[in-house]
Short mmCIF file of C-alpha atoms in Angstrom, two decimals:
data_model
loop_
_atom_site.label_atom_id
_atom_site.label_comp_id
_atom_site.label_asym_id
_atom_site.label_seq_id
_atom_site.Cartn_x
_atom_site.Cartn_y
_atom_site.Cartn_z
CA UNK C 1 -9.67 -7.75 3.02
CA UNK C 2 -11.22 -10.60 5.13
CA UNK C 3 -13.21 -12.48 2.47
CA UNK C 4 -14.77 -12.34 -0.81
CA UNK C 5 -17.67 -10.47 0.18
CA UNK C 6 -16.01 -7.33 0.75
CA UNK C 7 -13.19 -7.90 -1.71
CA UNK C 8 -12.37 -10.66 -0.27
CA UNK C 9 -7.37 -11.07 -15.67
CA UNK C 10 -5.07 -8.80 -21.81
CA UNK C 11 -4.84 -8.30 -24.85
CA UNK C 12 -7.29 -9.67 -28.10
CA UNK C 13 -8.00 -13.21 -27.88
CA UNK C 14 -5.57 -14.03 -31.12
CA UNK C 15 -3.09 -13.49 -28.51
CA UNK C 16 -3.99 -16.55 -26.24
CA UNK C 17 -2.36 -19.55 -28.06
CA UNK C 18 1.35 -18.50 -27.46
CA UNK C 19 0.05 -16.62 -24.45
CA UNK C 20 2.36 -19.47 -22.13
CA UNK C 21 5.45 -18.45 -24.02
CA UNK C 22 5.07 -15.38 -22.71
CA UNK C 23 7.43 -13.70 -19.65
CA UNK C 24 6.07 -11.12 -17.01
CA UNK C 25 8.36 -8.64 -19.06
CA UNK C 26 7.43 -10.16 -22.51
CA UNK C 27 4.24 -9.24 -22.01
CA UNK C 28 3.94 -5.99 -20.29
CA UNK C 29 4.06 -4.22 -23.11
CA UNK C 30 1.14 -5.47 -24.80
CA UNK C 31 -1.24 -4.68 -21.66
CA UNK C 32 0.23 -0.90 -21.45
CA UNK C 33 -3.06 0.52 -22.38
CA UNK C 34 -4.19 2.32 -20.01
CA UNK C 35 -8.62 1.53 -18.62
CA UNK C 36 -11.16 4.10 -19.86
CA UNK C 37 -10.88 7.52 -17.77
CA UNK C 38 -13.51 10.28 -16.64
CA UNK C 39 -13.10 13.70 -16.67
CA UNK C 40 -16.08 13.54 -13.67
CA UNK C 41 -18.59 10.93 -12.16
CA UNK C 42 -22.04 10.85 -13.71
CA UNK C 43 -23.17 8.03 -12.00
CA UNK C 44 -23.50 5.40 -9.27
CA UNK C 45 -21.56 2.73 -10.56
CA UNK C 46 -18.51 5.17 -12.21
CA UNK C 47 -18.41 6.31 -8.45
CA UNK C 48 -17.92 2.57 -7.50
CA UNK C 49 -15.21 1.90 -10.15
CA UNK C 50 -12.91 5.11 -8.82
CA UNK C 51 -13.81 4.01 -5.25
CA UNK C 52 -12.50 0.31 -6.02
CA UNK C 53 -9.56 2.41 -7.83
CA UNK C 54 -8.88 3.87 -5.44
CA UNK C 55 -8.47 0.77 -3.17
CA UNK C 56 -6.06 -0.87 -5.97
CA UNK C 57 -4.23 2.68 -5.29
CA UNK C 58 -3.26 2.40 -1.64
CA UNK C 59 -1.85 -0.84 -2.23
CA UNK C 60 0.24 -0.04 -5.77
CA UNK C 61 1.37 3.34 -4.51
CA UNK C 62 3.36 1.53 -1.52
CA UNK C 63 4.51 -1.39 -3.74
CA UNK C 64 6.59 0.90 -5.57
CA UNK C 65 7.63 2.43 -2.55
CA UNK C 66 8.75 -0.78 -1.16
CA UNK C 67 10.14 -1.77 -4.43
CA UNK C 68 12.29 1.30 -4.76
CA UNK C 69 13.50 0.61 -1.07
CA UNK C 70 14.61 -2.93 -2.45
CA UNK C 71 15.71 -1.40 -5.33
CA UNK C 72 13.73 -3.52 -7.71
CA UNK C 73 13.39 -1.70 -11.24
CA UNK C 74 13.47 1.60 -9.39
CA UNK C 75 13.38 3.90 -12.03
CA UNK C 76 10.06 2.29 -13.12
CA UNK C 77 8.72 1.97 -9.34
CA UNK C 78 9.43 5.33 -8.90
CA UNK C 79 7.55 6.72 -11.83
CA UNK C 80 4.82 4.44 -10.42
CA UNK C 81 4.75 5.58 -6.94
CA UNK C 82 4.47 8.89 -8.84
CA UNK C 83 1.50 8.24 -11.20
CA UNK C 84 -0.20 6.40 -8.18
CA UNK C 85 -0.41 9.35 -6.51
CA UNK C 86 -1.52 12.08 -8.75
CA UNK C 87 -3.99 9.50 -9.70
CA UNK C 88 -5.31 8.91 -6.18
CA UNK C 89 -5.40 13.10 -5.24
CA UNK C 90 -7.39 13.75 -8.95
CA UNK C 91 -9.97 10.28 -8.38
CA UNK C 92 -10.40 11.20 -4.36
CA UNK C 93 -11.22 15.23 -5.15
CA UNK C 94 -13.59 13.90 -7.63
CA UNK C 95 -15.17 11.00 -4.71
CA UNK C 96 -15.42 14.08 -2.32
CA UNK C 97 -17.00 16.26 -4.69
CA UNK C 98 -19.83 13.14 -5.48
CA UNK C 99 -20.64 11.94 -2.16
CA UNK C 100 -24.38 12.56 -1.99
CA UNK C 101 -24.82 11.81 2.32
CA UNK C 102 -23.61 12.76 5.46
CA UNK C 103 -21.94 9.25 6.05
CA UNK C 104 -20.31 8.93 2.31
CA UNK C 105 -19.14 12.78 2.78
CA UNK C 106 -17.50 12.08 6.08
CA UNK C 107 -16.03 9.13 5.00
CA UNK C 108 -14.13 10.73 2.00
CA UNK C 109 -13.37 13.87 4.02
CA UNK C 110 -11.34 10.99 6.65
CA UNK C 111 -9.72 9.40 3.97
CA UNK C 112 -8.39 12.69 2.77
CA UNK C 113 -6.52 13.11 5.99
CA UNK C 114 -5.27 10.00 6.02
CA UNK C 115 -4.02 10.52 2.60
CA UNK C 116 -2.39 13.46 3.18
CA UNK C 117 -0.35 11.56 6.28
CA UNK C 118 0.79 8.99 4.01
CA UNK C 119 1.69 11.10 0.84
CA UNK C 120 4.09 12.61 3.31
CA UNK C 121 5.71 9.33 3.92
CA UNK C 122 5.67 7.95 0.11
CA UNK C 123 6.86 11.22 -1.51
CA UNK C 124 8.53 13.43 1.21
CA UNK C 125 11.06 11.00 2.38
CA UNK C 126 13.96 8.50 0.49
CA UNK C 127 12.26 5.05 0.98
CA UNK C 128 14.62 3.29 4.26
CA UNK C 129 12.88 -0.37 6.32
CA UNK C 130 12.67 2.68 9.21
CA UNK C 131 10.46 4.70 6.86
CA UNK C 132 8.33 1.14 5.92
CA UNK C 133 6.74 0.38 9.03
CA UNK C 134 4.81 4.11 9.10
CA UNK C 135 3.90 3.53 5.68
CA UNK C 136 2.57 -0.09 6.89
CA UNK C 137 0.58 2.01 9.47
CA UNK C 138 -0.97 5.11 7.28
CA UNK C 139 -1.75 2.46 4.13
CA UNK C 140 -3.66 0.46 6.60
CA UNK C 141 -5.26 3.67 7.59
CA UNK C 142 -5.88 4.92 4.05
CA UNK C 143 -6.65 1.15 2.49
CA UNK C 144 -9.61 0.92 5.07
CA UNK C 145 -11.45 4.35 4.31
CA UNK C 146 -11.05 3.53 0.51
CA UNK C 147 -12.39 0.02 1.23
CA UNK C 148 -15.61 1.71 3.46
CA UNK C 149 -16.17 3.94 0.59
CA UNK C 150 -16.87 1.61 -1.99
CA UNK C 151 -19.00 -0.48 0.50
CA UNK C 152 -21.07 2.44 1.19
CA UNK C 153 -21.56 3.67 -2.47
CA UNK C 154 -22.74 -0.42 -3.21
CA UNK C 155 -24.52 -0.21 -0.80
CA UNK C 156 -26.57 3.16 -2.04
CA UNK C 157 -26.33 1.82 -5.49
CA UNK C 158 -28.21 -1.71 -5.01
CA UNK C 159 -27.55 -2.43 -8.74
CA UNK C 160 -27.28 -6.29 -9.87
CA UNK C 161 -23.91 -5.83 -11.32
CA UNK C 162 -22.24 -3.78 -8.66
CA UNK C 163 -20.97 -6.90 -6.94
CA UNK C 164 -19.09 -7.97 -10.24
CA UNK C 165 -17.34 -4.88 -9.66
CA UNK C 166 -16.86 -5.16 -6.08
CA UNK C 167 -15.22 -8.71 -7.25
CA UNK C 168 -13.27 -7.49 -9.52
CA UNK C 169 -11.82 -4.52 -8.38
CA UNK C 170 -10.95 -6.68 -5.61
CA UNK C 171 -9.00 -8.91 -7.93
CA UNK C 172 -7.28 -5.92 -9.14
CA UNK C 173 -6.13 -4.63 -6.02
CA UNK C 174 -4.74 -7.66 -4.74
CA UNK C 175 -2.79 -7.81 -7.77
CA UNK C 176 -0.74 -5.26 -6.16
CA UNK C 177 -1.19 -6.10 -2.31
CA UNK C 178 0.31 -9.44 -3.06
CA UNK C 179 3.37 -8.35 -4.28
CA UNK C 180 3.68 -5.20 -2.42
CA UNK C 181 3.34 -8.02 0.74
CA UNK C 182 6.36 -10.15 -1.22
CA UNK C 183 8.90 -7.01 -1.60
CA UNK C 184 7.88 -6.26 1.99
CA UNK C 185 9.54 -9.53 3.29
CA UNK C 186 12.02 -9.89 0.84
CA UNK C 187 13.02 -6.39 2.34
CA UNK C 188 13.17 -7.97 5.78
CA UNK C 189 10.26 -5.42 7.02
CA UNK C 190 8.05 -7.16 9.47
CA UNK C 191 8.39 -10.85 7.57
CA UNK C 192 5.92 -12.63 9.54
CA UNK C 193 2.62 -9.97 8.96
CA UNK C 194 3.89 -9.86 5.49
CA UNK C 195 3.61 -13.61 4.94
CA UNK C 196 0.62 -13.79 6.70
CA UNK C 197 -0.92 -10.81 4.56
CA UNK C 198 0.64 -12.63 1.28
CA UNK C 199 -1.10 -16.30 2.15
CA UNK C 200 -4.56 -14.14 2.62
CA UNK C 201 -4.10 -12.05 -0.10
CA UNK C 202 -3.69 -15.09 -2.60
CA UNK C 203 -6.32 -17.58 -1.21
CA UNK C 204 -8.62 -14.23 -2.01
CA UNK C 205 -6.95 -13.24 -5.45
CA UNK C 206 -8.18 -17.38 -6.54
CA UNK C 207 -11.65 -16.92 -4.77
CA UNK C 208 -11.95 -13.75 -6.94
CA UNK C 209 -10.98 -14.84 -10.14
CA UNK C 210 -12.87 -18.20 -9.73
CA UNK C 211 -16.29 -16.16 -9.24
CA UNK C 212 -15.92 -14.17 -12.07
CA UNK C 213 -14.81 -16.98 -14.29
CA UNK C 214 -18.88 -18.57 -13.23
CA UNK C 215 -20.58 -15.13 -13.39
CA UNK C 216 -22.83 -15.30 -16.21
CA UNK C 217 -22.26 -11.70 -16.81
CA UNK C 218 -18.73 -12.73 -17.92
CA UNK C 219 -18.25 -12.98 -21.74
CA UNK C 220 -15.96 -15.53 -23.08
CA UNK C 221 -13.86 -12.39 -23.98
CA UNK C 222 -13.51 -11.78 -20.71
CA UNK C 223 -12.78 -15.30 -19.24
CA UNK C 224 -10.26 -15.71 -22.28
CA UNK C 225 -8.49 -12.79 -20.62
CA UNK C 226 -8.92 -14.01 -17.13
CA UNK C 227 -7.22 -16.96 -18.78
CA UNK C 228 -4.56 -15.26 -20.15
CA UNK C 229 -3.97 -12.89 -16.73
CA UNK C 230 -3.29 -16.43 -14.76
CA UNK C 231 0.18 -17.02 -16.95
CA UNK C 232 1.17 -14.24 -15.37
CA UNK C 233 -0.28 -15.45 -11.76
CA UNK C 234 2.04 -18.25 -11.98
CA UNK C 235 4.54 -15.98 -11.96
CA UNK C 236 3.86 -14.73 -8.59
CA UNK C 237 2.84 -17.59 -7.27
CA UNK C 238 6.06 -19.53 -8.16
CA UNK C 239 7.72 -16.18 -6.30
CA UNK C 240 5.26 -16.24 -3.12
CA UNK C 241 5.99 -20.09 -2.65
CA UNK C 242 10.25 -20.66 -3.28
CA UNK C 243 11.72 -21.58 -0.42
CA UNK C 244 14.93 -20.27 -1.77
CA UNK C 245 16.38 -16.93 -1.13
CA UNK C 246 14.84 -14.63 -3.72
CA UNK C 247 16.88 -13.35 -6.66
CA UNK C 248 16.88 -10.25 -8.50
CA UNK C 249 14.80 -11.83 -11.46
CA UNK C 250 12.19 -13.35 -9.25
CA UNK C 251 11.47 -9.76 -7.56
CA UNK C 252 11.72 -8.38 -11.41
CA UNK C 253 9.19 -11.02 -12.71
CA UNK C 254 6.82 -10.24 -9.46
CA UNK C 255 6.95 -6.50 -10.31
CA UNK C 256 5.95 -7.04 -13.87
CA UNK C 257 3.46 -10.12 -13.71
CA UNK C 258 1.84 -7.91 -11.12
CA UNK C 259 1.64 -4.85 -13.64
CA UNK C 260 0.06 -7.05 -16.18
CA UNK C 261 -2.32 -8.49 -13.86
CA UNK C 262 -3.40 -5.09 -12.97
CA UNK C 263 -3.94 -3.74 -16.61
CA UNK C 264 -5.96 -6.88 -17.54
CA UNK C 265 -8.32 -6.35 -14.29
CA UNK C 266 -8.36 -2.61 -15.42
CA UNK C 267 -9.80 -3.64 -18.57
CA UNK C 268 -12.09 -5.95 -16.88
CA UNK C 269 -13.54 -3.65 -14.31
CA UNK C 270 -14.19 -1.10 -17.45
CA UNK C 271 -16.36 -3.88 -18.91
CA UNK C 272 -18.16 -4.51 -15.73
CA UNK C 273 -18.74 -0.93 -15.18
CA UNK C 274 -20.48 -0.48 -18.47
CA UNK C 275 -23.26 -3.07 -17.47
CA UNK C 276 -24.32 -0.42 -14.75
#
């Protein structure tokens, strides 16, 4: 993601007043509920909310790969990278089966291929820092076709609210590219890109979250949850910025401030899509 233009957050409001007493792991729990799924697109913008899904995918799929290698909750991570995936092969043979031109159809029919290189990697093979730097190279592959994608299906949708979901599946994915970026370089895998990706990644996530917060199209139900996602971004922002070596609990409050984040934005995007 290079800026906000092309992507560049839980639970019932009652919740919000002790909402700061709340831990990563406190609260995971009470965002467990999974977005609204479709058996089949019917329309424009339920094409763009799998495409942007399928951009949050590519990044959460090798966070839990990376977190498994760092062994960080790796039971969990692993039932993750598992779920990540089915989820991506089920959303993509529904994208291929949508795309109404030449250029969308090719586009899906390369991303396929360069999902089936790096389901190899994330599945076939015991995570190792060897194994992380072609994963690095086929999620980069995969993460721009799914990115293209949903630019192309905005693009042929020219609806008023399909940059609010542009936005905020942006938002959503970073959630994960963030900290998939963090267990990177606490893994000692190519530190330097990482922190550079991490430093990009946030000054996005904020840019994101700031313009939905002053979309009018945003209820105060959802800016109460945007509210209530950023106790949790202050958990991995504390993480992205100590200078100390990282412990065991900080990569365990990244993994699960990151979850929440993401099932607050998948809430979210389900509102967005509704508006059409």
């Amino acid at each position: 993601m290079n800026n906000l233009n092309r992507r560049t957050l839980l639970q019932a409001p009652s919740l919000l007043a002790g909402s700061a007493s709340f831990g990563p792991a406190g609260l995971v729990g009470l965002l467990a509920a999974p977005a609204v799924s479709h058996a089949q697109i019917a329309s424009l913008p339920d094409a763009i909310e799998k495409a942007e899904a399928l951009f949050m995918l590519s990044q959460r799929a090798a966070k839990a790969y990376f977190a498994i290698g760092l062994d960080v909750r790796k039971q969990e991570a692993q039932k993750v990278l598992d779920t990540s995936v089915q989820r991506f092969d089920r959303l993509l043979t529904e994208q291929k089966a949508f795309a109404s031109t030449p250029a969308i159809k090719k586009t899906y029919a390369d991303l396929s291929a360069a999902w089936v290189d790096l389901k190899i990697e994330l599945i076939g093979k015991v995570p190792s820092k060897a194994g992380a730097s072609s994963i690095i190279a086929l999620n980069k592959s995969v993460f721009d076709l799914s990115s293209l994608g949903s630019n192309q299906l905005q693009i042929a949708a020219k609806t008023p609210n399909s940059k609010l979901q542009d936005v905020a599946g942006s938002v959503r994915m970073l959630s994960q590219r963030l900290s998939k970026n963090y267990f990177l370089k606490s893994w000692g895998v190519m530190p330097e890109v990482a922190s550079a990706e991490i430093q990009a990644a946030a000054k996005s996530y904020l840019e994101g979250k700031a313009f939905l917060l002053a979309a009018p199209q945003s209820t105060a139900s959802v800016k109460e949850k945007i509210v209530l996602a950023s106790s949790q971004w202050s958990f991995v922002e504390s993480a992205i910025n100590n200078k100390k070596a990282p412990t065991t609990a900080n990569y365990s409050d990244v993994w699960a401030a990151s979850e929440n984040i993401l099932s607050v934005m998948d809430d979210i995007c389900n509102v967005y899509f509704k508006l059409g």
